[in-house]
CSV table of C-alpha atoms in Angstrom, one decimal:
chain,number,residue,atom,x,y,z
H,1,MET,CA,-3.9,3.9,-21.9
H,2,ALA,CA,-7.0,1.7,-22.1
H,3,SER,CA,-10.1,2.9,-23.9
H,4,LEU,CA,-13.5,3.2,-22.3
H,5,GLY,CA,-14.6,-0.2,-23.7
H,6,SER,CA,-11.4,-2.1,-22.8
H,7,PRO,CA,-12.0,-5.2,-20.6
H,8,ILE,CA,-11.3,-4.8,-16.9
H,9,THR,CA,-12.0,-6.8,-13.7
H,10,ILE,CA,-12.9,-4.9,-10.6
H,11,VAL,CA,-12.9,-6.6,-7.2
H,12,ARG,CA,-13.9,-5.3,-3.7
H,13,PRO,CA,-14.1,-6.9,-0.3
H,14,HIS,CA,-17.5,-8.5,0.1
H,15,LEU,CA,-18.4,-6.0,2.8
H,16,ILE,CA,-16.9,-2.6,3.6
H,17,GLU,CA,-17.7,-0.8,6.9
H,18,PHE,CA,-16.5,2.8,6.7
H,19,GLY,CA,-16.7,5.6,9.2
H,20,ILE,CA,-15.6,6.9,12.6
H,21,GLY,CA,-16.6,4.5,15.4
H,22,THR,CA,-17.1,1.4,13.1
H,23,ALA,CA,-14.3,-0.7,14.5
H,24,GLY,CA,-16.6,-2.6,16.8
H,25,LYS,CA,-18.7,-3.8,13.9
H,26,LEU,CA,-16.1,-6.4,13.2
H,27,GLY,CA,-16.9,-8.3,16.4
H,28,ARG,CA,-20.6,-8.2,15.7
H,29,TRP,CA,-20.1,-9.5,12.2
H,30,ALA,CA,-17.8,-12.3,13.4
H,31,ALA,CA,-20.3,-13.4,16.0
H,32,GLU,CA,-23.1,-13.4,13.3
H,33,LYS,CA,-20.8,-15.6,11.2
H,34,GLY,CA,-20.3,-18.0,14.1
H,35,TYR,CA,-16.5,-17.7,14.3
H,36,ARG,CA,-15.2,-19.1,17.6
H,37,ARG,CA,-11.4,-18.9,17.2
H,38,THR,CA,-9.8,-15.7,15.9
H,39,LEU,CA,-6.2,-14.9,15.2
H,40,VAL,CA,-5.4,-11.1,15.1
H,41,ILE,CA,-2.1,-10.3,13.3
H,42,SER,CA,-0.8,-7.0,14.4
H,43,ASP,CA,2.1,-4.9,15.6
H,44,ALA,CA,2.8,-4.3,19.3
H,45,PHE,CA,1.0,-1.0,19.5
H,46,ASN,CA,-2.2,-2.1,17.9
H,47,ALA,CA,-2.2,-5.4,19.7
H,48,SER,CA,-2.6,-3.3,22.9
H,49,ARG,CA,-6.0,-2.0,21.7
H,50,ILE,CA,-7.7,-4.9,20.1
H,51,ASP,CA,-10.6,-4.5,22.5
H,52,VAL,CA,-12.0,-1.8,20.1
H,53,LEU,CA,-12.7,-4.7,17.6
H,54,GLU,CA,-15.2,-6.3,20.2
H,55,LEU,CA,-14.2,-9.8,19.2
H,56,LYS,CA,-15.8,-12.7,21.1
H,57,GLY,CA,-14.7,-16.3,21.7
H,58,GLU,CA,-11.0,-17.4,21.7
H,59,VAL,CA,-8.8,-14.6,20.5
H,60,THR,CA,-5.1,-15.1,19.9
H,61,VAL,CA,-2.9,-12.1,19.1
H,62,PHE,CA,0.3,-12.3,17.0
H,63,SER,CA,1.9,-8.9,17.9
H,64,GLU,CA,5.3,-9.2,16.3
H,65,VAL,CA,4.7,-7.9,12.8
H,66,THR,CA,7.7,-6.0,11.6
H,67,PRO,CA,7.9,-3.1,9.1
H,68,GLU,CA,8.6,-4.4,5.6
H,69,PRO,CA,8.1,-8.0,6.9
H,70,ASP,CA,10.3,-10.8,5.5
H,71,THR,CA,9.8,-14.5,5.0
H,72,ALA,CA,10.9,-15.3,8.6
H,73,ASN,CA,8.2,-13.0,10.0
H,74,LEU,CA,5.7,-14.8,7.8
H,75,ASP,CA,7.0,-18.2,9.0
H,76,ASN,CA,6.3,-17.1,12.6
H,77,VAL,CA,2.8,-16.0,11.8
H,78,LEU,CA,2.1,-19.3,10.1
H,79,ALA,CA,3.4,-21.3,13.0
H,80,VAL,CA,0.9,-19.5,15.3
H,81,ALA,CA,-2.0,-19.7,12.8
H,82,ASN,CA,-1.5,-23.5,12.5
H,83,ALA,CA,-1.2,-23.9,16.3
H,84,VAL,CA,-4.4,-22.1,17.2
H,85,ASP,CA,-6.4,-23.5,14.2
H,86,ALA,CA,-8.1,-20.1,13.7
H,87,GLU,CA,-11.5,-19.9,11.9
H,88,LEU,CA,-11.0,-16.1,11.3
H,89,ILE,CA,-7.8,-14.2,10.6
H,90,VAL,CA,-7.8,-10.4,11.2
H,91,GLY,CA,-5.1,-8.1,9.8
H,92,PHE,CA,-5.1,-5.1,12.3
H,93,GLY,CA,-2.5,-2.5,11.5
H,94,GLY,CA,-0.8,-1.1,8.5
H,95,GLY,CA,0.0,-2.8,5.2
H,96,SER,CA,2.5,-5.1,6.8
H,97,ALA,CA,-0.1,-6.6,9.2
H,98,MET,CA,-2.7,-6.8,6.5
H,99,ASP,CA,-0.4,-8.5,4.0
H,100,LEU,CA,0.7,-11.1,6.5
H,101,ALA,CA,-3.0,-11.7,7.3
H,102,LYS,CA,-3.7,-12.4,3.6
H,103,LEU,CA,-0.9,-14.8,3.3
H,104,ALA,CA,-1.8,-16.6,6.6
H,105,ALA,CA,-5.4,-17.0,5.4
H,106,VAL,CA,-4.3,-18.9,2.3
H,107,LEU,CA,-1.2,-20.7,3.5
H,108,ALA,CA,-2.0,-21.8,7.1
H,109,GLY,CA,-3.0,-25.5,6.9
H,110,SER,CA,-2.3,-25.6,3.2
H,111,ALA,CA,0.0,-27.9,1.3
H,112,GLN,CA,1.3,-25.0,-0.7
H,113,THR,CA,4.4,-23.0,0.3
H,114,LEU,CA,5.0,-19.3,-0.2
H,115,HIS,CA,7.4,-19.8,-3.1
H,116,GLU,CA,4.8,-22.0,-4.8
H,117,VAL,CA,2.2,-19.1,-4.8
H,118,VAL,CA,4.5,-16.2,-5.7
H,119,GLY,CA,3.1,-14.5,-8.8
H,120,PRO,CA,-0.5,-14.1,-10.1
H,121,ASN,CA,-3.3,-16.7,-9.5
H,122,LYS,CA,-1.3,-19.6,-8.1
H,123,VAL,CA,-3.1,-20.0,-4.8
H,124,ASN,CA,-5.3,-23.1,-4.6
H,125,GLY,CA,-8.8,-22.3,-3.3
H,126,PRO,CA,-11.2,-22.1,-1.8
H,127,ARG,CA,-9.9,-20.5,1.3
H,128,LYS,CA,-10.7,-22.4,4.5
H,129,VAL,CA,-10.8,-19.5,7.0
H,130,GLY,CA,-12.5,-16.1,7.1
H,131,LEU,CA,-10.4,-13.0,6.5
H,132,ALA,CA,-11.0,-9.5,7.9
H,133,GLN,CA,-8.9,-6.4,7.4
H,134,VAL,CA,-8.8,-3.4,9.7
H,135,PRO,CA,-6.3,-0.6,8.7
H,136,THR,CA,-4.9,1.7,11.3
H,137,THR,CA,-3.0,3.9,8.9
H,138,SER,CA,-4.1,5.7,5.8
H,139,GLY,CA,-1.7,4.7,3.1
H,140,THR,CA,-1.5,1.2,1.7
H,141,GLY,CA,-5.1,0.5,0.9
H,142,SER,CA,-4.2,-3.2,1.5
H,143,GLU,CA,-7.6,-3.8,3.0
H,144,ALA,CA,-9.2,-3.6,-0.4
H,145,GLY,CA,-6.8,-5.6,-2.5
H,146,ILE,CA,-5.7,-9.1,-3.6
H,147,ARG,CA,-1.9,-8.7,-3.4
H,148,ALA,CA,0.5,-9.3,-0.6
H,149,LEU,CA,4.3,-8.8,-0.4
H,150,VAL,CA,7.1,-10.0,1.8
H,151,THR,CA,10.8,-9.6,1.5
H,152,ASP,CA,13.2,-12.5,0.7
H,153,PRO,CA,16.2,-11.7,2.9
H,154,ASN,CA,18.5,-13.7,0.7
H,155,THR,CA,17.8,-11.7,-2.5
H,156,MET,CA,16.5,-8.5,-0.9
H,157,ALA,CA,13.6,-8.7,-3.4
H,158,LYS,CA,9.9,-8.4,-2.7
H,159,LEU,CA,7.9,-11.6,-3.2
H,160,ALA,CA,4.5,-10.6,-4.6
H,161,VAL,CA,1.5,-12.9,-4.3
H,162,GLU,CA,-1.7,-12.1,-6.2
H,163,SER,CA,-4.9,-14.0,-5.7
H,164,LEU,CA,-8.7,-13.5,-5.5
H,165,HIS,CA,-8.5,-15.9,-2.6
H,166,MET,CA,-6.8,-13.2,-0.5
H,167,LEU,CA,-9.7,-10.8,-0.9
H,168,ALA,CA,-11.1,-9.8,2.5
H,169,ASP,CA,-14.6,-11.0,3.5
H,170,ILE,CA,-14.9,-7.7,5.4
H,171,ALA,CA,-12.9,-4.5,5.6
H,172,VAL,CA,-13.6,-2.2,8.5
H,173,VAL,CA,-12.2,1.3,7.9
H,174,ASP,CA,-12.5,3.4,11.0
H,175,PRO,CA,-10.6,6.7,10.7
H,176,ALA,CA,-10.6,7.0,14.5
H,177,LEU,CA,-8.0,4.3,14.6
H,178,THR,CA,-5.6,6.7,12.8
H,179,PHE,CA,-5.9,9.6,15.3
H,180,SER,CA,-2.8,8.5,17.2
H,181,VAL,CA,-0.6,8.1,14.1
H,182,PRO,CA,2.4,10.5,14.4
H,183,ALA,CA,2.6,13.4,12.1
H,184,ARG,CA,5.7,12.1,10.2
H,185,THR,CA,4.0,8.7,9.6
H,186,THR,CA,0.8,10.4,8.6
H,187,ALA,CA,2.6,12.4,6.0
H,188,ALA,CA,4.5,9.5,4.5
H,189,THR,CA,1.6,7.1,4.4
H,190,GLY,CA,-0.6,9.8,3.0
H,191,VAL,CA,1.8,10.3,0.1
H,192,ASP,CA,1.9,6.6,-0.4
H,193,ALA,CA,-1.9,6.6,-0.8
H,194,MET,CA,-1.6,9.4,-3.3
H,195,ALA,CA,1.2,7.5,-5.1
H,196,HIS,CA,-1.1,4.5,-5.6
H,197,CYS,CA,-3.7,6.8,-7.1
H,198,VAL,CA,-1.3,8.8,-9.3
H,199,GLU,CA,0.6,5.8,-10.6
H,200,ALA,CA,-2.7,4.1,-11.5
H,201,PHE,CA,-4.0,7.3,-13.1
H,202,THR,CA,-0.9,7.7,-15.3
H,203,ASN,CA,-0.4,4.0,-15.9
H,204,ARG,CA,-0.1,2.3,-19.3
H,205,LYS,CA,-3.0,0.1,-18.0
H,206,ALA,CA,-5.0,3.1,-16.8
H,207,HIS,CA,-8.8,2.7,-17.3
H,208,PRO,CA,-11.7,5.1,-17.0
H,209,MET,CA,-13.4,2.8,-14.5
H,210,VAL,CA,-10.4,3.2,-12.2
H,211,ASP,CA,-9.5,6.8,-13.1
H,212,ILE,CA,-12.5,8.1,-11.1
H,213,TYR,CA,-11.1,6.6,-7.9
H,214,ALA,CA,-7.5,7.6,-8.7
H,215,ILE,CA,-8.2,11.3,-9.3
H,216,GLU,CA,-10.6,11.6,-6.4
H,217,GLY,CA,-8.1,9.9,-4.1
H,218,THR,CA,-5.5,12.4,-5.2
H,219,ARG,CA,-7.9,15.3,-4.5
H,220,LEU,CA,-8.6,13.9,-1.1
H,221,VAL,CA,-4.9,13.8,-0.2
H,222,GLY,CA,-4.4,17.3,-1.6
H,223,ARG,CA,-7.3,18.6,0.5
H,224,TYR,CA,-6.7,16.8,3.8
H,225,LEU,CA,-3.1,15.5,4.3
H,226,ALA,CA,-1.6,18.8,5.5
H,227,ARG,CA,-4.5,19.2,7.9
H,228,ALA,CA,-4.1,15.8,9.4
H,229,VAL,CA,-0.3,16.3,9.8
H,230,LYS,CA,-1.0,19.6,11.6
H,231,ASP,CA,-3.7,18.2,13.8
H,232,GLY,CA,-4.0,14.4,14.1
H,233,SER,CA,-7.4,14.7,15.9
H,234,ASP,CA,-9.0,16.4,12.9
H,235,ALA,CA,-11.7,13.9,12.3
H,236,GLU,CA,-12.7,15.2,8.9
H,237,ALA,CA,-9.2,15.2,7.6
H,238,ARG,CA,-8.5,11.7,9.0
H,239,ALA,CA,-11.7,10.4,7.3
H,240,GLY,CA,-10.7,12.0,4.0
H,241,LEU,CA,-7.3,10.3,4.1
H,242,ALA,CA,-8.9,6.9,5.1
H,243,LEU,CA,-11.1,7.2,2.0
H,244,ALA,CA,-8.2,8.2,-0.2
H,245,SER,CA,-6.3,5.2,1.0
H,246,LEU,CA,-9.3,2.9,0.3
H,247,TYR,CA,-9.6,4.4,-3.2
H,248,GLY,CA,-5.9,3.8,-3.8
H,249,GLY,CA,-6.5,0.1,-2.8
H,250,PHE,CA,-9.3,0.0,-5.4
H,251,CYS,CA,-6.8,1.1,-8.0
H,252,LEU,CA,-4.2,-1.6,-7.2
H,253,GLY,CA,-6.1,-4.6,-8.3
H,254,PRO,CA,-7.0,-3.9,-11.9
H,255,VAL,CA,-4.2,-1.4,-12.7
H,256,ASN,CA,-1.5,-1.5,-10.0
H,257,THR,CA,1.4,0.9,-9.5
H,258,ALA,CA,4.4,1.6,-11.8
H,259,GLY,CA,7.8,3.2,-11.7
H,260,GLY,CA,7.5,5.1,-8.5
H,261,HIS,CA,6.9,2.0,-6.4
H,262,ALA,CA,9.6,0.0,-8.3
H,263,LEU,CA,12.2,2.6,-7.4
H,264,ALA,CA,10.9,2.8,-3.8
H,265,TYR,CA,11.1,-0.9,-3.0
H,266,PRO,CA,14.9,-1.2,-2.8
H,267,LEU,CA,14.9,1.5,-0.1
H,268,GLY,CA,12.8,-0.8,2.0
H,269,THR,CA,14.4,-4.2,1.2
H,270,ARG,CA,18.0,-3.0,1.4
H,271,TRP,CA,17.8,-0.2,4.0
H,272,HIS,CA,14.6,-0.8,5.8
H,273,VAL,CA,13.1,2.5,5.0
H,274,ALA,CA,9.4,2.6,5.8
H,275,HIS,CA,7.4,2.0,2.6
H,276,GLY,CA,5.5,5.3,2.9
H,277,ALA,CA,8.7,7.3,3.4
H,278,ALA,CA,10.4,5.6,0.5
H,279,ASN,CA,7.5,6.3,-1.8
H,280,ALA,CA,7.2,9.9,-0.7
H,281,LEU,CA,10.9,10.6,-1.4
H,282,ILE,CA,10.7,9.0,-4.9
H,283,PHE,CA,7.3,10.5,-5.8
H,284,PRO,CA,8.3,13.9,-7.3
H,285,HIS,CA,11.2,12.5,-9.3
H,286,VAL,CA,9.2,9.8,-11.1
H,287,LEU,CA,6.1,12.0,-11.6
H,288,ALA,CA,8.3,14.6,-13.3
H,289,PHE,CA,10.1,12.0,-15.3
H,290,ASN,CA,6.8,10.7,-16.6
H,291,THR,CA,5.4,14.1,-17.5
H,292,PRO,CA,6.2,14.0,-21.3
H,293,ALA,CA,4.5,10.7,-21.7
H,294,ALA,CA,1.4,11.6,-19.6
H,295,ALA,CA,1.1,15.4,-19.9
H,296,GLU,CA,-2.6,15.9,-19.6
H,297,LYS,CA,-3.0,13.4,-16.8
H,298,THR,CA,0.0,14.9,-14.9
H,299,LYS,CA,-1.6,18.3,-15.3
H,300,ALA,CA,-4.8,16.9,-13.8
H,301,VAL,CA,-2.8,15.4,-10.9
H,302,MET,CA,-1.1,18.7,-10.1
H,303,ALA,CA,-4.4,20.6,-10.3
H,304,ALA,CA,-5.9,18.1,-7.8
H,305,LEU,CA,-3.1,18.9,-5.5
H,306,GLY,CA,-3.7,22.6,-5.9
H,307,TYR,CA,-0.9,23.4,-8.4
H,308,GLU,CA,-2.7,24.7,-11.5
H,309,THR,CA,0.4,26.0,-13.3
H,310,ALA,CA,2.6,22.9,-12.9
H,311,GLU,CA,2.8,21.5,-16.5
H,312,ASN,CA,6.4,20.9,-17.6
H,313,ILE,CA,9.0,18.6,-16.0
H,314,ALA,CA,10.7,21.3,-13.9
H,315,SER,CA,7.5,22.9,-12.6
H,316,VAL,CA,6.0,19.5,-11.8
H,317,PHE,CA,9.1,18.4,-9.9
H,318,ASP,CA,9.3,21.6,-8.0
H,319,ALA,CA,5.6,21.5,-7.0
H,320,ALA,CA,5.5,17.8,-6.1
H,321,TYR,CA,8.8,18.2,-4.1
H,322,ALA,CA,7.4,21.2,-2.2
H,323,PHE,CA,4.2,19.3,-1.5
H,324,CYS,CA,6.1,16.5,0.2
H,325,ALA,CA,8.8,18.6,1.8
H,326,GLU,CA,6.3,21.0,3.4
H,327,LEU,CA,4.8,18.0,5.2
H,328,GLY,CA,8.1,17.4,7.0
H,329,ILE,CA,9.1,14.4,4.9
H,330,GLU,CA,12.8,13.6,4.5
H,331,MET,CA,13.4,14.1,0.8
H,332,LYS,CA,17.1,13.0,0.5
H,333,LEU,CA,18.4,9.5,0.4
H,334,SER,CA,21.4,10.6,2.4
H,335,GLY,CA,19.1,11.8,5.1
H,336,LEU,CA,17.7,8.3,5.4
H,337,GLY,CA,21.1,6.7,5.8
H,338,VAL,CA,21.4,5.3,2.3
H,339,PRO,CA,25.0,5.3,1.2
H,340,GLU,CA,25.9,6.6,-2.2
H,341,SER,CA,27.9,3.5,-2.8
H,342,ASP,CA,24.7,1.5,-2.9
H,343,LEU,CA,23.0,3.4,-5.7
H,344,ASP,CA,24.2,1.1,-8.5
H,345,ALA,CA,22.9,-2.0,-6.7
H,346,MET,CA,19.6,-0.2,-5.9
H,347,ALA,CA,19.2,0.7,-9.6
H,348,GLU,CA,19.8,-3.0,-10.6
H,349,ASP,CA,17.2,-4.1,-8.0
H,350,ALA,CA,14.6,-1.6,-9.2
H,351,PHE,CA,15.2,-2.3,-12.9
H,352,ALA,CA,14.4,-6.0,-12.3
H,353,ILE,CA,10.9,-5.2,-11.0
H,354,ARG,CA,9.3,-5.6,-14.4
H,355,ARG,CA,5.8,-6.2,-13.1
H,356,LEU,CA,5.8,-2.5,-12.2
H,357,LEU,CA,8.2,-0.9,-14.6
H,358,ASP,CA,6.3,-2.3,-17.6
H,359,ASN,CA,3.3,-0.3,-16.4
H,360,ASN,CA,5.2,3.0,-16.4
H,361,PRO,CA,4.0,5.5,-19.0
H,362,ARG,CA,7.6,6.2,-20.0
H,363,ASP,CA,10.3,3.6,-20.3
H,364,LEU,CA,12.8,3.7,-17.4
H,365,THR,CA,16.3,2.4,-18.2
H,366,ARG,CA,18.9,1.4,-15.7
H,367,ALA,CA,20.6,4.7,-16.4
H,368,ASP,CA,17.4,6.7,-15.8
H,369,ILE,CA,16.8,4.9,-12.5
H,370,ARG,CA,20.4,5.6,-11.4
H,371,SER,CA,20.1,9.2,-12.4
H,372,ILE,CA,16.9,9.6,-10.3
H,373,TYR,CA,18.6,8.0,-7.3
H,374,ALA,CA,21.6,10.4,-7.8
H,375,ALA,CA,19.2,13.4,-7.9
H,376,ALA,CA,17.5,12.2,-4.8
H,377,PHE,CA,20.7,11.6,-2.9
């Protein structure tokens, strides 16, 4: 864990608009900036309600964002972006839409290809177009960050790009946009937001400057997630989750996630399990595994979720599992259609994600990962 005086770099979108009813502020901001041609990158549902953004001028909508987008989906986005010569690119949706918007903002009209920018700090700048992010779920926190991921269908691996040039000029976080999110998706994305916070809080790179966001984000999920799952129109609960997701995004830049996300990724790349659902299923297993290496912080996490007595591996697992299961989340790999025969390959895939596993407070071997998958099966 980093000390109080350890160097750290904190980044935020240049402007953050937060609160119920703020979606229309994007259009007013864009008009003030003089943007005439806008490309909105979205899924089909959110594309049907872009009027809430109050955008002016020529607005083109790419509405074919897929869950866990791959390089082919990105290629289609870039073809549209190049054709319309957009001055402003807007990510309007969940993490998939926002990640594609980041990549389109730096790759459209660029001489660089995706594979040339994979990794940290390889994007040539400055960016030529504006970038706005409008989340419609409370989970990824992608609106606040400088990373974007797409799947390579040939290797089934996540390609991660990190660059300050992908930081949004404006993030508009309107909790009202999440009122229509179904209960099951609300539950899974809420646990994803919590996982960002918890993995950053217990991370080998954890820093006091980020801890404050991480533990408060965890408290917000503990306080509001069950309420939002029960009643999607609960404005206070939706706002609490939107803030937790934003705080989780703040954690991702300087600290990032760890073992939980590494083990969750193969579920998405190999079996197209939604990112939030994958993280929720894995969350209690990795949290419990890490307990001996981060005992005090794990105790603080469990207290933030309302479990004051969960301190050892067994009690942490039982409490975290119950927290997720009581939200209606599927907690078995077999229930998600993952075959037992694929667990070895999944363990190999997860073990290769060193950029995350090296952050984990306790070393995860291939055998450890395989055992966790077996326990989750």
